[in-house]
Amino acid sequence: IWVVVGGEFVALMNATSPPTTTQIENAIQLQFKMALGRAATKDELARFVSLYEQSAKASDAKTALKTVLQAVILRSDALFRSE
């Protein structure tokens, strides 16, 4: 179990084993809520989990998680969000 306090996603980054799919999905949902103010749709969630899996095969779990979290905040609707 990881807790978001002060250092978001720190426990996932410092874990001794790769995060579970549920942890990855929760991290993506949290990133969507922080960056876009909404939850990810099922399609978005599936797409970002797939990105994580592809990235983890090409590098490691930590780099894959960073890639996915960065991809969320680089979406045009996050970059050009108006309040």
Short mmCIF file of N, CA and C in Angstrom, two decimals:
data_model
loop_
_atom_site.label_atom_id
_atom_site.label_comp_id
_atom_site.label_asym_id
_atom_site.label_seq_id
_atom_site.Cartn_x
_atom_site.Cartn_y
_atom_site.Cartn_z
N ILE A 1 0.86 -1.18 0.00
CA ILE A 1 0.00 0.00 0.00
C ILE A 1 0.89 1.22 0.00
N TRP A 2 0.50 2.20 -0.80
CA TRP A 2 1.26 3.44 -0.83
C TRP A 2 0.35 4.59 -0.48
N VAL A 3 0.92 5.63 0.08
CA VAL A 3 0.16 6.78 0.52
C VAL A 3 0.73 8.02 -0.16
N VAL A 4 -0.16 8.87 -0.60
CA VAL A 4 0.27 10.11 -1.23
C VAL A 4 0.28 11.19 -0.15
N VAL A 5 1.44 11.49 0.36
CA VAL A 5 1.60 12.53 1.36
C VAL A 5 2.93 13.21 1.07
N GLY A 6 2.87 14.46 0.65
CA GLY A 6 4.09 15.20 0.40
C GLY A 6 4.83 14.76 -0.84
N GLY A 7 5.20 13.52 -0.94
CA GLY A 7 5.94 13.01 -2.10
C GLY A 7 5.09 12.02 -2.85
N GLU A 8 4.29 12.54 -3.78
CA GLU A 8 3.39 11.68 -4.55
C GLU A 8 4.14 10.56 -5.24
N PHE A 9 3.60 9.40 -5.14
CA PHE A 9 4.08 8.21 -5.84
C PHE A 9 5.45 7.72 -5.37
N VAL A 10 5.96 8.25 -4.29
CA VAL A 10 7.29 7.88 -3.81
C VAL A 10 7.37 6.39 -3.50
N ALA A 11 6.38 5.86 -2.86
CA ALA A 11 6.42 4.44 -2.49
C ALA A 11 6.48 3.55 -3.73
N LEU A 12 5.80 3.95 -4.81
CA LEU A 12 5.86 3.16 -6.04
C LEU A 12 7.23 3.25 -6.68
N MET A 13 7.84 4.40 -6.60
CA MET A 13 9.16 4.59 -7.20
C MET A 13 10.25 3.84 -6.42
N ASN A 14 10.07 3.72 -5.12
CA ASN A 14 11.09 3.09 -4.27
C ASN A 14 10.75 1.66 -3.89
N ALA A 15 9.76 1.09 -4.50
CA ALA A 15 9.34 -0.27 -4.16
C ALA A 15 10.42 -1.28 -4.55
N THR A 16 10.50 -2.35 -3.77
CA THR A 16 11.48 -3.40 -4.06
C THR A 16 10.99 -4.34 -5.16
N SER A 17 9.67 -4.30 -5.43
CA SER A 17 9.11 -5.11 -6.52
C SER A 17 8.27 -4.20 -7.41
N PRO A 18 8.06 -4.58 -8.65
CA PRO A 18 7.25 -3.75 -9.55
C PRO A 18 5.83 -3.56 -9.00
N PRO A 19 5.23 -2.42 -9.27
CA PRO A 19 3.86 -2.19 -8.79
C PRO A 19 2.87 -3.12 -9.47
N THR A 20 1.78 -3.37 -8.80
CA THR A 20 0.71 -4.20 -9.36
C THR A 20 -0.09 -3.37 -10.37
N THR A 21 -0.89 -4.03 -11.16
CA THR A 21 -1.75 -3.33 -12.12
C THR A 21 -2.69 -2.38 -11.39
N THR A 22 -3.21 -2.80 -10.26
CA THR A 22 -4.11 -1.94 -9.48
C THR A 22 -3.38 -0.69 -9.01
N GLN A 23 -2.15 -0.83 -8.54
CA GLN A 23 -1.38 0.33 -8.11
C GLN A 23 -1.10 1.27 -9.29
N ILE A 24 -0.81 0.72 -10.44
CA ILE A 24 -0.57 1.54 -11.63
C ILE A 24 -1.84 2.29 -12.01
N GLU A 25 -2.96 1.59 -12.02
CA GLU A 25 -4.24 2.22 -12.34
C GLU A 25 -4.57 3.33 -11.34
N ASN A 26 -4.33 3.09 -10.06
CA ASN A 26 -4.59 4.10 -9.04
C ASN A 26 -3.69 5.32 -9.23
N ALA A 27 -2.44 5.09 -9.59
CA ALA A 27 -1.51 6.20 -9.83
C ALA A 27 -1.96 7.02 -11.04
N ILE A 28 -2.40 6.34 -12.09
CA ILE A 28 -2.88 7.04 -13.28
C ILE A 28 -4.13 7.86 -12.94
N GLN A 29 -5.05 7.25 -12.21
CA GLN A 29 -6.26 7.97 -11.82
C GLN A 29 -5.92 9.20 -10.97
N LEU A 30 -4.99 9.04 -10.05
CA LEU A 30 -4.60 10.17 -9.22
C LEU A 30 -3.97 11.28 -10.06
N GLN A 31 -3.12 10.90 -10.99
CA GLN A 31 -2.48 11.89 -11.86
C GLN A 31 -3.53 12.61 -12.71
N PHE A 32 -4.52 11.89 -13.22
CA PHE A 32 -5.60 12.52 -13.97
C PHE A 32 -6.35 13.51 -13.09
N LYS A 33 -6.65 13.12 -11.87
CA LYS A 33 -7.40 14.02 -10.98
C LYS A 33 -6.59 15.27 -10.66
N MET A 34 -5.28 15.12 -10.46
CA MET A 34 -4.45 16.27 -10.14
C MET A 34 -4.23 17.16 -11.36
N ALA A 35 -4.01 16.57 -12.52
CA ALA A 35 -3.67 17.35 -13.72
C ALA A 35 -4.90 17.85 -14.48
N LEU A 36 -5.96 17.04 -14.49
CA LEU A 36 -7.13 17.37 -15.31
C LEU A 36 -8.40 17.62 -14.51
N GLY A 37 -8.35 17.30 -13.22
CA GLY A 37 -9.53 17.52 -12.40
C GLY A 37 -10.65 16.54 -12.66
N ARG A 38 -10.31 15.40 -13.22
CA ARG A 38 -11.31 14.36 -13.50
C ARG A 38 -10.64 13.00 -13.50
N ALA A 39 -11.47 11.97 -13.46
CA ALA A 39 -10.96 10.60 -13.53
C ALA A 39 -10.72 10.22 -14.98
N ALA A 40 -9.81 9.30 -15.20
CA ALA A 40 -9.57 8.77 -16.54
C ALA A 40 -10.73 7.87 -16.94
N THR A 41 -11.04 7.88 -18.22
CA THR A 41 -12.07 6.96 -18.73
C THR A 41 -11.47 5.56 -18.80
N LYS A 42 -12.31 4.57 -19.04
CA LYS A 42 -11.81 3.19 -19.17
C LYS A 42 -10.82 3.08 -20.32
N ASP A 43 -11.12 3.73 -21.43
CA ASP A 43 -10.22 3.68 -22.59
C ASP A 43 -8.88 4.35 -22.28
N GLU A 44 -8.93 5.51 -21.63
CA GLU A 44 -7.69 6.21 -21.27
C GLU A 44 -6.87 5.36 -20.31
N LEU A 45 -7.54 4.79 -19.34
CA LEU A 45 -6.85 3.97 -18.36
C LEU A 45 -6.17 2.78 -19.04
N ALA A 46 -6.88 2.12 -19.92
CA ALA A 46 -6.31 0.97 -20.65
C ALA A 46 -5.11 1.41 -21.48
N ARG A 47 -5.21 2.56 -22.13
CA ARG A 47 -4.13 3.05 -22.97
C ARG A 47 -2.87 3.36 -22.14
N PHE A 48 -3.06 3.98 -20.98
CA PHE A 48 -1.91 4.33 -20.16
C PHE A 48 -1.31 3.11 -19.45
N VAL A 49 -2.13 2.15 -19.09
CA VAL A 49 -1.60 0.90 -18.53
C VAL A 49 -0.78 0.17 -19.60
N SER A 50 -1.26 0.18 -20.82
CA SER A 50 -0.52 -0.43 -21.93
C SER A 50 0.81 0.28 -22.15
N LEU A 51 0.80 1.60 -22.06
CA LEU A 51 2.04 2.37 -22.18
C LEU A 51 3.02 1.97 -21.08
N TYR A 52 2.51 1.81 -19.86
CA TYR A 52 3.36 1.37 -18.75
C TYR A 52 3.99 0.02 -19.07
N GLU A 53 3.18 -0.93 -19.51
CA GLU A 53 3.68 -2.28 -19.78
C GLU A 53 4.74 -2.28 -20.87
N GLN A 54 4.51 -1.51 -21.94
CA GLN A 54 5.50 -1.42 -23.02
C GLN A 54 6.79 -0.77 -22.52
N SER A 55 6.65 0.28 -21.73
CA SER A 55 7.83 0.99 -21.20
C SER A 55 8.60 0.12 -20.23
N ALA A 56 7.88 -0.66 -19.41
CA ALA A 56 8.54 -1.53 -18.43
C ALA A 56 9.35 -2.61 -19.13
N LYS A 57 8.87 -3.10 -20.27
CA LYS A 57 9.61 -4.10 -21.04
C LYS A 57 10.88 -3.50 -21.63
N ALA A 58 10.79 -2.23 -22.04
CA ALA A 58 11.93 -1.57 -22.68
C ALA A 58 12.95 -1.04 -21.68
N SER A 59 12.51 -0.79 -20.44
CA SER A 59 13.43 -0.24 -19.44
C SER A 59 13.22 -0.93 -18.10
N ASP A 60 12.66 -0.22 -17.14
CA ASP A 60 12.35 -0.80 -15.83
C ASP A 60 11.07 -0.18 -15.29
N ALA A 61 10.58 -0.72 -14.19
CA ALA A 61 9.29 -0.29 -13.64
C ALA A 61 9.30 1.19 -13.25
N LYS A 62 10.39 1.65 -12.66
CA LYS A 62 10.47 3.04 -12.21
C LYS A 62 10.41 3.99 -13.41
N THR A 63 11.17 3.71 -14.43
CA THR A 63 11.17 4.55 -15.63
C THR A 63 9.81 4.50 -16.33
N ALA A 64 9.21 3.32 -16.36
CA ALA A 64 7.90 3.16 -16.99
C ALA A 64 6.85 3.99 -16.26
N LEU A 65 6.88 3.98 -14.94
CA LEU A 65 5.90 4.75 -14.18
C LEU A 65 6.11 6.25 -14.41
N LYS A 66 7.35 6.69 -14.43
CA LYS A 66 7.64 8.10 -14.72
C LYS A 66 7.11 8.48 -16.09
N THR A 67 7.32 7.62 -17.08
CA THR A 67 6.86 7.88 -18.44
C THR A 67 5.35 8.05 -18.49
N VAL A 68 4.63 7.17 -17.82
CA VAL A 68 3.16 7.23 -17.82
C VAL A 68 2.67 8.49 -17.12
N LEU A 69 3.24 8.80 -15.99
CA LEU A 69 2.79 9.99 -15.26
C LEU A 69 3.10 11.26 -16.04
N GLN A 70 4.23 11.29 -16.72
CA GLN A 70 4.56 12.44 -17.56
C GLN A 70 3.62 12.53 -18.75
N ALA A 71 3.26 11.40 -19.32
CA ALA A 71 2.36 11.39 -20.48
C ALA A 71 1.01 12.00 -20.13
N VAL A 72 0.54 11.77 -18.92
CA VAL A 72 -0.74 12.35 -18.51
C VAL A 72 -0.64 13.87 -18.48
N ILE A 73 0.41 14.40 -17.88
CA ILE A 73 0.50 15.87 -17.77
C ILE A 73 0.90 16.55 -19.08
N LEU A 74 1.34 15.77 -20.06
CA LEU A 74 1.68 16.33 -21.37
C LEU A 74 0.50 16.30 -22.34
N ARG A 75 -0.63 15.80 -21.90
CA ARG A 75 -1.82 15.82 -22.74
C ARG A 75 -2.22 17.27 -23.01
N SER A 76 -2.74 17.55 -24.18
CA SER A 76 -3.11 18.93 -24.51
C SER A 76 -4.17 19.48 -23.56
N ASP A 77 -5.10 18.64 -23.12
CA ASP A 77 -6.13 19.15 -22.21
C ASP A 77 -5.59 19.42 -20.81
N ALA A 78 -4.42 18.92 -20.49
CA ALA A 78 -3.77 19.27 -19.22
C ALA A 78 -2.92 20.52 -19.40
N LEU A 79 -2.23 20.61 -20.53
CA LEU A 79 -1.37 21.78 -20.78
C LEU A 79 -2.16 23.06 -20.98
N PHE A 80 -3.29 22.95 -21.63
CA PHE A 80 -4.09 24.15 -21.95
C PHE A 80 -5.37 24.20 -21.15
N ARG A 81 -5.33 23.71 -19.95
CA ARG A 81 -6.50 23.68 -19.07
C ARG A 81 -6.80 25.07 -18.56
N SER A 82 -8.04 25.47 -18.64
CA SER A 82 -8.43 26.77 -18.08
C SER A 82 -9.35 26.53 -16.90
N GLU A 83 -9.16 27.30 -15.91
CA GLU A 83 -9.95 27.15 -14.68
C GLU A 83 -11.15 28.06 -14.73
#
